[in-house]
Coordinates of C-alpha atoms in Angstrom, one line a residue:
M87 CA -26.5 2.8 -32.9
N88 CA -24.6 5.0 -31.9
G89 CA -20.8 5.1 -30.3
V90 CA -22.2 5.4 -26.8
E91 CA -24.9 3.9 -26.9
K92 CA -23.1 0.5 -28.3
I93 CA -20.0 1.1 -25.0
V94 CA -23.2 1.3 -22.7
R95 CA -24.7 -1.7 -24.3
L96 CA -21.3 -3.5 -24.1
C97 CA -20.3 -3.3 -21.0
D98 CA -24.0 -4.0 -19.1
R99 CA -23.5 -7.1 -21.4
W100 CA -20.9 -8.2 -19.9
W101 CA -21.7 -6.9 -15.9
A102 CA -24.8 -9.5 -17.2
E103 CA -22.9 -12.1 -17.1
L104 CA -20.4 -12.0 -14.5
S105 CA -21.5 -15.7 -13.5
H106 CA -19.4 -17.3 -16.9
S107 CA -17.4 -14.6 -16.9
K108 CA -13.1 -15.7 -16.9
S109 CA -10.2 -14.4 -17.8
E110 CA -10.2 -15.0 -21.0
T111 CA -12.9 -13.7 -22.3
M112 CA -11.7 -10.2 -21.1
K113 CA -9.5 -9.5 -24.3
P114 CA -12.5 -9.9 -27.4
V115 CA -14.7 -7.6 -25.3
A116 CA -11.3 -5.1 -24.0
L117 CA -10.6 -4.7 -28.3
E118 CA -14.6 -4.1 -29.0
W119 CA -14.2 -1.7 -26.4
L120 CA -11.2 0.0 -28.0
D121 CA -12.7 0.5 -31.3
H122 CA -15.9 2.0 -30.1
L123 CA -12.6 4.7 -29.4
G124 CA -11.6 4.1 -32.5
W125 CA -8.4 2.5 -30.9
S126 CA -7.1 -0.2 -32.7
A127 CA -4.9 -3.1 -30.9
Q128 CA -1.3 -2.1 -31.3
E129 CA 0.8 -3.7 -28.5
P130 CA -1.1 -6.3 -26.0
I131 CA 1.1 -6.6 -22.3
F132 CA 0.7 -8.9 -20.1
L133 CA 1.4 -8.7 -16.3
E134 CA -0.8 -9.4 -12.5
G135 CA -3.4 -7.4 -11.5
A136 CA -5.0 -7.0 -15.0
A137 CA -6.7 -9.3 -17.2
C138 CA -5.6 -7.8 -20.4
G139 CA -4.2 -4.5 -21.1
F140 CA -2.9 -3.1 -24.7
I141 CA -0.5 -0.3 -25.5
E142 CA -1.7 2.8 -28.0
T143 CA 0.0 5.8 -29.4
S144 CA -1.7 8.7 -30.3
V145 CA 0.1 11.1 -33.5
T146 CA 1.8 13.4 -30.9
G147 CA 3.6 10.4 -29.4
Q148 CA 2.1 10.0 -26.6
R149 CA 2.1 6.1 -25.0
I150 CA -1.6 5.5 -22.6
V151 CA -1.4 2.0 -21.6
F152 CA -5.5 0.8 -21.1
Y153 CA -5.8 -2.0 -18.6
F154 CA -8.9 -4.2 -18.1
T155 CA -9.5 -5.8 -14.6
M156 CA -11.8 -8.4 -13.8
P157 CA -14.8 -7.2 -12.3
G158 CA -14.6 -6.9 -8.6
E159 CA -10.9 -5.6 -8.6
L160 CA -11.6 -2.4 -9.2
D161 CA -13.3 0.0 -5.4
T162 CA -15.5 2.6 -6.7
P163 CA -13.7 5.7 -7.5
S164 CA -16.2 8.1 -6.3
F165 CA -15.9 6.3 -2.9
M166 CA -12.3 6.2 -2.9
I167 CA -12.8 10.2 -3.6
E168 CA -14.8 10.5 -0.3
K169 CA -12.2 8.5 2.2
G170 CA -9.8 11.6 0.2
L171 CA -7.7 8.5 -2.2
D172 CA -7.3 8.9 -6.0
Y173 CA -6.3 5.3 -5.7
C174 CA -7.7 1.6 -5.0
E175 CA -4.9 -1.5 -3.9
S176 CA -5.9 -2.4 -8.0
T177 CA -5.1 1.0 -9.1
L178 CA -2.3 2.1 -7.4
M179 CA -0.1 -1.1 -8.5
L180 CA -0.7 -0.6 -12.1
V181 CA -0.1 3.3 -12.2
G182 CA 3.2 2.0 -11.2
E183 CA 4.0 -0.5 -13.3
A184 CA 2.4 2.6 -16.4
Q185 CA 5.5 4.8 -14.6
L186 CA 8.0 1.7 -14.6
E187 CA 7.2 1.6 -18.0
K188 CA 7.4 5.1 -19.1
H189 CA 4.1 5.4 -20.2
D190 CA 2.1 9.0 -20.3
Y191 CA -1.6 8.3 -19.0
A192 CA -2.5 5.1 -17.5
V193 CA -6.6 3.9 -18.2
I194 CA -8.0 1.6 -16.1
T195 CA -11.2 -0.2 -15.8
D196 CA -13.3 -3.0 -15.5
L197 CA -16.0 -2.1 -18.0
N198 CA -17.8 -0.6 -15.0
R199 CA -15.9 1.8 -12.9
T200 CA -12.7 3.4 -14.5
Y201 CA -9.8 5.3 -13.6
V202 CA -7.7 7.5 -16.4
Y203 CA -4.6 9.0 -14.5
D204 CA -1.4 11.0 -15.6
A205 CA 1.1 8.2 -15.1
Q206 CA 3.8 11.1 -15.0
T207 CA 2.5 13.7 -12.0
D208 CA 0.4 10.9 -10.8
D209 CA -2.5 12.4 -11.0
L210 CA -6.4 11.2 -11.1
I211 CA -7.9 12.9 -14.1
L212 CA -11.2 11.4 -14.9
H213 CA -13.2 8.7 -12.7
S214 CA -16.7 6.9 -13.3
D215 CA -18.8 4.8 -11.2
S216 CA -20.6 2.8 -14.7
P217 CA -21.4 2.9 -17.5
T218 CA -23.6 5.6 -17.9
I219 CA -21.2 8.6 -15.9
F220 CA -18.5 7.2 -18.2
V221 CA -19.7 8.1 -21.3
Q222 CA -20.9 11.4 -20.4
N223 CA -18.2 12.7 -18.7
V224 CA -15.0 10.4 -19.5
M225 CA -15.2 8.9 -22.8
P226 CA -15.1 12.3 -25.1
E227 CA -11.6 12.6 -23.8
L228 CA -10.4 8.9 -24.7
L229 CA -12.0 9.0 -28.1
K230 CA -8.8 8.9 -30.3
E231 CA -9.2 11.3 -32.5
N232 CA -9.5 13.6 -28.5
V233 CA -6.6 12.3 -27.4
D234 CA -4.6 13.0 -30.9
L235 CA -6.0 16.8 -30.6
G236 CA -4.4 16.9 -26.6
A237 CA -8.0 16.5 -25.5
L238 CA -6.0 14.4 -22.7
E239 CA -2.7 17.1 -22.1
E240 CA -6.4 20.1 -21.2
V241 CA -8.0 18.1 -18.7
R242 CA -8.1 20.5 -15.9
R243 CA -5.9 18.8 -12.6
S244 CA -6.7 19.8 -9.8
P245 CA -4.1 23.0 -8.8
A246 CA -1.5 22.5 -5.6
S247 CA -3.4 24.4 -2.9
Y248 CA -6.9 22.4 -3.4
I249 CA -4.3 18.3 -3.5
A250 CA -2.8 20.0 -0.1
R251 CA -6.4 20.7 1.6
Q252 CA -7.0 17.2 0.6
L253 CA -4.3 15.8 2.0
R254 CA -5.0 18.1 5.4
V255 CA -8.3 16.4 5.4
W256 CA -7.9 13.0 4.6
L257 CA -4.9 13.1 7.4
Q258 CA -7.4 15.1 9.7
R259 CA -9.8 12.0 9.1
W260 CA -7.5 9.2 10.1
V261 CA -6.3 10.9 12.5
T262 CA -9.9 11.1 14.0
V263 CA -10.5 7.4 13.2
L264 CA -7.1 6.5 14.8
S265 CA -7.9 7.8 17.5
R266 CA -10.9 6.2 18.6
E267 CA -9.4 2.6 18.8
P268 CA -8.8 1.6 21.7
Y269 CA -5.6 2.5 23.8
G270 CA -5.5 6.0 20.7
S271 CA -4.7 8.8 21.0
E272 CA -4.5 12.3 19.0
A273 CA -0.9 11.9 19.7
V274 CA -0.2 8.4 18.5
A275 CA -2.2 8.6 15.2
N276 CA -0.4 12.1 14.3
S277 CA 2.9 9.7 14.6
I278 CA 1.4 7.1 12.3
M279 CA 0.1 8.9 10.2
D280 CA 3.9 10.6 9.9
R281 CA 5.2 7.9 9.2
I282 CA 2.8 7.4 6.6
L283 CA 3.8 10.0 4.6
V284 CA 7.4 9.6 5.0
M285 CA 7.2 6.2 4.3
R286 CA 5.0 7.5 0.7
F287 CA 7.8 10.0 -0.4
L288 CA 10.7 7.3 0.1
Y289 CA 8.4 5.3 -2.1
D290 CA 8.3 7.5 -4.4
H291 CA 11.6 8.9 -4.5

């Protein structure tokens, strides 16, 4: 059985036993998951919002933090992206923590859904909705041997024009939703969204 099959089987086994899963049982599963990617647990971390976490360092000195959450704490990435967002509540908090600790990348997974962020730029660079999609689209870039060769730096980022277009679409979508609320209007909805953008800017700076 190769590494790809082992990862899928490990994740499927973990999710099949959800009714018996506790946060303390996540650590050995997380360690096995990391091992299949070629990483050895170097530096464990503990924080609210993740069952367990580990900091890994590539041969080039990049710091990658792996956060493992319990099932049900992560929204499906494709669902969030469809809404015009690249964060769910849990990943927003954990990426913020990664930035405070000066990590270069943050990998957040519940062993079913996975988000990979460039913690320096806030960009969601890789994601998957299931273990099968993970091994196809995400796993190659997270293998230690590939990370050591610069795989994460080579992942294509969305250009600024595309990100700006996403923001416009997201704003317009929420303006439309808020305008339908009782006593709502397009002017009021635009005002609300403007304030949200200002608050986000102030939070980031």
